[in-house]
Amino acid sequence: MDDSIIKLRGLIGNAKRIVFFGGAGVSTESSIPDFRGKDGLYKARNEFGLSPETLLTHEFFVRHPDVFYKYYRSTLSKTGYLPNKAHYALAKLEAEGKLTAVITQNVDNLHQMAGSKHVIELHGSAYRNYCTKCGKSYSIDFINSYDGVPKCDCGAIVRPDVVLYGEQLDYDAIDEAIEELRSADLLIVGGTSLVVYPAAGLIDYYSGDELVLINKGETSYDSRASLVLHRSIGEVLSQAVDI
């Protein structure tokens, strides 16, 4: 066990209120493509010849729901993925009473599948869907099995409960995340390059002394951290938490 893991274990052992802030890099280790990576959705060709930033906008959803759902089903609403070591390590920390919240930019539900209870989803969840008229809830299986644009029993379109491009983050989720960050004494940031705003800016609300960054690439916050590990988040957390 190298010195960086030993230091991380010590920081975790001394902390009383740990918060984890995670991005797409947590899920890529479960084989879920990210947006900006070398094999991400931005670089992958699609049959529509349009970028994800166009296909996944609120405006495109309203104007072309049929095309939106063809692309959405092939990307964000795909199922069958399983939690990885990072997800299970965080769930263990929460069960031990050390971690108070997971703040995630992902919409894949993998933290919950691993056993995490307090998950703040800044960008919503592909596993939740609702009628745009009456608000009735629908599962991800309903979305994926529906032929064409999914419709509610009332006849209106059903949409995913995810934050599309051009939409604001949920204010309740932001407020909850800020409250957790302000009360934390250890913040672990993992699997994110911290370039997606406004979500990335939330970590400025953390006022504790210890900040840990786990990401394969460098971030603009590296110089502010107590500990930086440019490694696999699953391997790092599994060693630090013993799973």
Coordinates of C-alpha atoms in Angstrom, one line a residue:
M1 CA 0.0 0.0 0.0
D2 CA 1.6 3.3 -1.1
D3 CA 1.8 6.5 0.9
S4 CA -1.1 8.2 -0.8
I5 CA -3.5 5.5 0.1
I6 CA -2.2 5.4 3.6
K7 CA -2.7 9.2 3.9
L8 CA -6.3 8.9 2.4
R9 CA -7.1 6.1 5.0
G10 CA -5.9 8.5 7.7
L11 CA -8.0 11.4 6.5
I12 CA -11.1 9.1 6.3
G13 CA -10.4 7.7 9.7
N14 CA -10.2 11.2 11.3
A15 CA -13.2 12.6 9.5
K16 CA -16.7 12.7 11.0
R17 CA -18.7 14.1 8.1
I18 CA -17.4 13.1 4.7
V19 CA -19.1 14.3 1.5
F20 CA -18.3 12.8 -1.9
F21 CA -18.7 14.8 -5.1
G22 CA -18.5 12.7 -8.2
G23 CA -18.7 13.0 -12.0
A24 CA -18.8 10.8 -15.1
G25 CA -15.4 9.1 -14.2
V26 CA -17.1 7.2 -11.5
S27 CA -19.5 5.6 -14.0
T28 CA -17.0 5.0 -16.8
E29 CA -15.4 2.3 -14.6
S30 CA -18.8 0.5 -15.0
S31 CA -18.4 0.8 -18.8
I32 CA -20.8 3.8 -19.1
P33 CA -19.5 6.2 -21.7
D34 CA -18.9 9.8 -20.6
F35 CA -19.3 12.9 -22.7
R36 CA -15.9 14.4 -23.0
G37 CA -13.5 11.4 -22.7
K38 CA -11.5 9.9 -25.6
D39 CA -14.3 7.3 -26.2
G40 CA -17.1 9.7 -25.0
L41 CA -20.4 10.6 -26.6
Y42 CA -19.0 13.8 -28.1
K43 CA -16.6 11.9 -30.3
A44 CA -19.0 9.0 -31.2
R45 CA -20.8 9.3 -34.5
N46 CA -24.6 9.0 -34.4
E47 CA -27.1 8.5 -37.2
F48 CA -28.5 12.0 -36.9
G49 CA -25.2 13.9 -37.6
L50 CA -25.8 16.1 -34.6
S51 CA -23.9 16.7 -31.4
P52 CA -25.2 15.5 -28.0
E53 CA -25.4 19.2 -27.0
T54 CA -28.0 19.6 -29.7
L55 CA -29.9 16.2 -29.4
L56 CA -30.2 16.5 -25.6
T57 CA -31.4 20.1 -25.4
H58 CA -34.8 21.0 -24.0
E59 CA -35.7 22.8 -27.3
F60 CA -34.8 19.7 -29.3
F61 CA -36.9 17.5 -27.0
V62 CA -39.9 19.8 -27.5
R63 CA -39.5 20.2 -31.3
H64 CA -38.3 16.7 -32.2
P65 CA -39.3 14.2 -29.5
D66 CA -39.2 11.3 -31.8
V67 CA -35.5 11.9 -32.7
F68 CA -34.7 12.9 -29.1
Y69 CA -36.0 9.5 -27.8
K70 CA -34.1 7.5 -30.5
Y71 CA -30.9 9.0 -29.3
Y72 CA -31.7 9.1 -25.6
R73 CA -32.6 5.4 -25.6
S74 CA -29.2 4.6 -27.2
T75 CA -27.3 6.6 -24.6
L76 CA -28.6 7.8 -21.3
S77 CA -31.4 5.3 -20.7
K78 CA -29.5 2.2 -21.5
T79 CA -29.6 -0.3 -18.6
G80 CA -27.7 -3.4 -17.5
Y81 CA -24.8 -1.6 -16.0
L82 CA -23.6 -2.6 -12.6
P83 CA -21.9 -0.6 -9.7
N84 CA -18.2 -0.7 -9.5
K85 CA -15.7 -0.7 -6.5
A86 CA -16.1 3.1 -6.1
H87 CA -19.9 2.9 -5.7
Y88 CA -19.6 0.0 -3.1
A89 CA -16.8 1.8 -1.2
L90 CA -18.9 4.9 -0.8
A91 CA -22.0 2.9 0.3
K92 CA -19.8 1.2 2.9
L93 CA -18.6 4.6 4.3
E94 CA -22.2 5.7 4.5
A95 CA -23.3 2.5 6.3
E96 CA -20.4 3.0 8.8
G97 CA -21.7 6.5 9.6
K98 CA -18.7 8.3 8.1
L99 CA -20.2 9.6 4.8
T100 CA -23.2 11.9 5.0
A101 CA -23.9 12.4 1.3
V102 CA -23.0 11.5 -2.3
I103 CA -23.4 14.5 -4.6
T104 CA -23.4 13.2 -8.2
Q105 CA -23.6 14.6 -11.7
N106 CA -24.5 11.2 -13.1
V107 CA -28.1 10.0 -13.9
D108 CA -27.5 6.2 -13.9
N109 CA -28.7 5.2 -10.4
L110 CA -25.5 3.2 -9.7
H111 CA -24.9 4.7 -6.3
Q112 CA -28.4 3.6 -5.2
M113 CA -27.8 0.1 -6.7
A114 CA -24.7 -0.2 -4.6
G115 CA -26.6 0.7 -1.4
S116 CA -26.1 4.4 -1.0
K117 CA -29.1 6.1 0.7
H118 CA -28.4 9.8 0.6
V119 CA -27.7 10.6 -3.0
I120 CA -28.1 14.1 -4.3
E121 CA -28.6 13.9 -8.1
L122 CA -27.7 17.3 -9.5
H123 CA -28.7 16.3 -13.1
G124 CA -31.6 14.2 -12.2
S125 CA -32.1 10.5 -12.9
A126 CA -32.8 8.4 -16.0
Y127 CA -34.6 6.0 -13.8
R128 CA -37.3 8.6 -13.1
N129 CA -39.7 9.8 -15.7
Y130 CA -42.9 11.8 -15.6
C131 CA -45.9 13.0 -17.6
T132 CA -45.4 16.6 -18.9
K133 CA -49.1 17.3 -18.2
C134 CA -50.4 15.4 -15.2
G135 CA -47.0 14.5 -13.5
K136 CA -47.6 10.7 -13.3
S137 CA -44.4 8.8 -12.7
Y138 CA -43.0 6.1 -15.1
S139 CA -40.1 3.7 -14.9
I140 CA -37.0 3.5 -17.1
D141 CA -38.4 0.2 -18.4
F142 CA -41.5 1.9 -19.6
I143 CA -39.4 4.4 -21.6
N144 CA -37.2 1.8 -23.1
S145 CA -39.9 -0.6 -24.1
Y146 CA -42.3 2.0 -25.5
D147 CA -42.5 2.1 -29.3
G148 CA -41.9 5.7 -30.3
V149 CA -42.4 8.8 -28.2
P150 CA -43.7 7.5 -24.8
K151 CA -47.1 8.8 -23.9
C152 CA -48.9 8.9 -20.5
D153 CA -52.4 7.4 -19.9
C154 CA -53.7 11.0 -20.2
G155 CA -52.2 11.3 -23.7
A156 CA -49.3 13.7 -23.0
I157 CA -45.6 13.0 -23.6
V158 CA -43.6 11.4 -20.8
R159 CA -40.1 12.9 -20.3
P160 CA -37.1 11.8 -18.4
D161 CA -36.4 13.5 -15.0
V162 CA -33.0 14.6 -16.2
V163 CA -31.6 18.1 -16.7
L164 CA -31.4 18.7 -20.4
Y165 CA -29.1 21.3 -22.0
G166 CA -30.7 24.6 -21.7
E167 CA -32.5 23.7 -18.4
Q168 CA -31.6 24.9 -14.9
L169 CA -30.5 22.6 -12.1
D170 CA -33.0 21.7 -9.5
Y171 CA -32.9 24.3 -6.8
D172 CA -33.8 21.9 -4.0
A173 CA -30.9 19.6 -5.0
I174 CA -28.5 22.6 -5.1
D175 CA -29.6 23.8 -1.7
E176 CA -29.2 20.3 -0.2
A177 CA -25.8 19.9 -1.8
I178 CA -24.6 23.3 -0.4
E179 CA -25.8 22.4 3.1
E180 CA -23.9 19.1 3.0
L181 CA -20.8 20.7 1.7
R182 CA -20.8 23.5 4.3
S183 CA -21.1 21.0 7.1
A184 CA -18.5 18.5 5.9
D185 CA -15.0 18.1 7.4
L186 CA -13.7 16.1 4.5
L187 CA -14.6 16.4 0.8
I188 CA -13.6 13.7 -1.6
V189 CA -14.0 14.7 -5.3
G190 CA -13.7 11.9 -7.8
G191 CA -14.2 11.1 -11.4
T192 CA -14.7 14.7 -12.6
S193 CA -12.5 17.2 -14.4
L194 CA -14.5 20.0 -12.7
V195 CA -15.2 21.8 -16.0
V196 CA -19.1 21.4 -16.0
Y197 CA -20.7 24.4 -14.4
P198 CA -22.7 25.3 -12.4
A199 CA -22.3 21.9 -10.8
A200 CA -18.5 22.1 -10.4
G201 CA -18.7 25.5 -8.7
L202 CA -20.6 24.0 -5.8
I203 CA -17.4 22.7 -4.2
D204 CA -16.5 26.3 -3.5
Y205 CA -19.0 26.1 -0.7
Y206 CA -16.8 23.5 1.1
S207 CA -14.9 25.3 3.9
G208 CA -13.2 22.3 5.5
D209 CA -9.4 21.8 5.8
E210 CA -9.1 18.6 3.9
L211 CA -9.9 18.2 0.2
V212 CA -9.1 15.0 -1.7
L213 CA -9.1 14.8 -5.5
I214 CA -9.2 11.5 -7.3
N215 CA -9.2 11.8 -11.1
K216 CA -7.2 10.3 -13.9
G217 CA -6.4 13.7 -15.3
E218 CA -5.4 17.0 -13.8
T219 CA -8.1 19.5 -12.6
S220 CA -8.0 23.3 -11.9
Y221 CA -8.5 22.5 -8.2
D222 CA -5.4 20.2 -7.8
S223 CA -3.3 23.0 -6.2
R224 CA -6.0 23.5 -3.6
A225 CA -6.2 19.9 -2.5
S226 CA -4.6 18.1 0.5
L227 CA -4.2 15.0 -1.5
V228 CA -4.3 14.4 -5.3
L229 CA -4.4 10.9 -6.9
H230 CA -4.4 10.7 -10.7
R231 CA -5.6 7.1 -10.7
S232 CA -8.6 4.9 -11.0
I233 CA -11.2 6.0 -8.5
G234 CA -12.4 2.4 -8.0
E235 CA -9.0 1.1 -7.1
V236 CA -8.2 4.0 -4.8
L237 CA -11.4 3.9 -2.8
S238 CA -11.5 0.1 -2.6
Q239 CA -8.0 0.2 -1.0
A240 CA -8.8 3.1 1.2
V241 CA -12.1 1.5 2.5
D242 CA -11.1 -2.2 2.4
I243 CA -13.8 -3.7 0.2

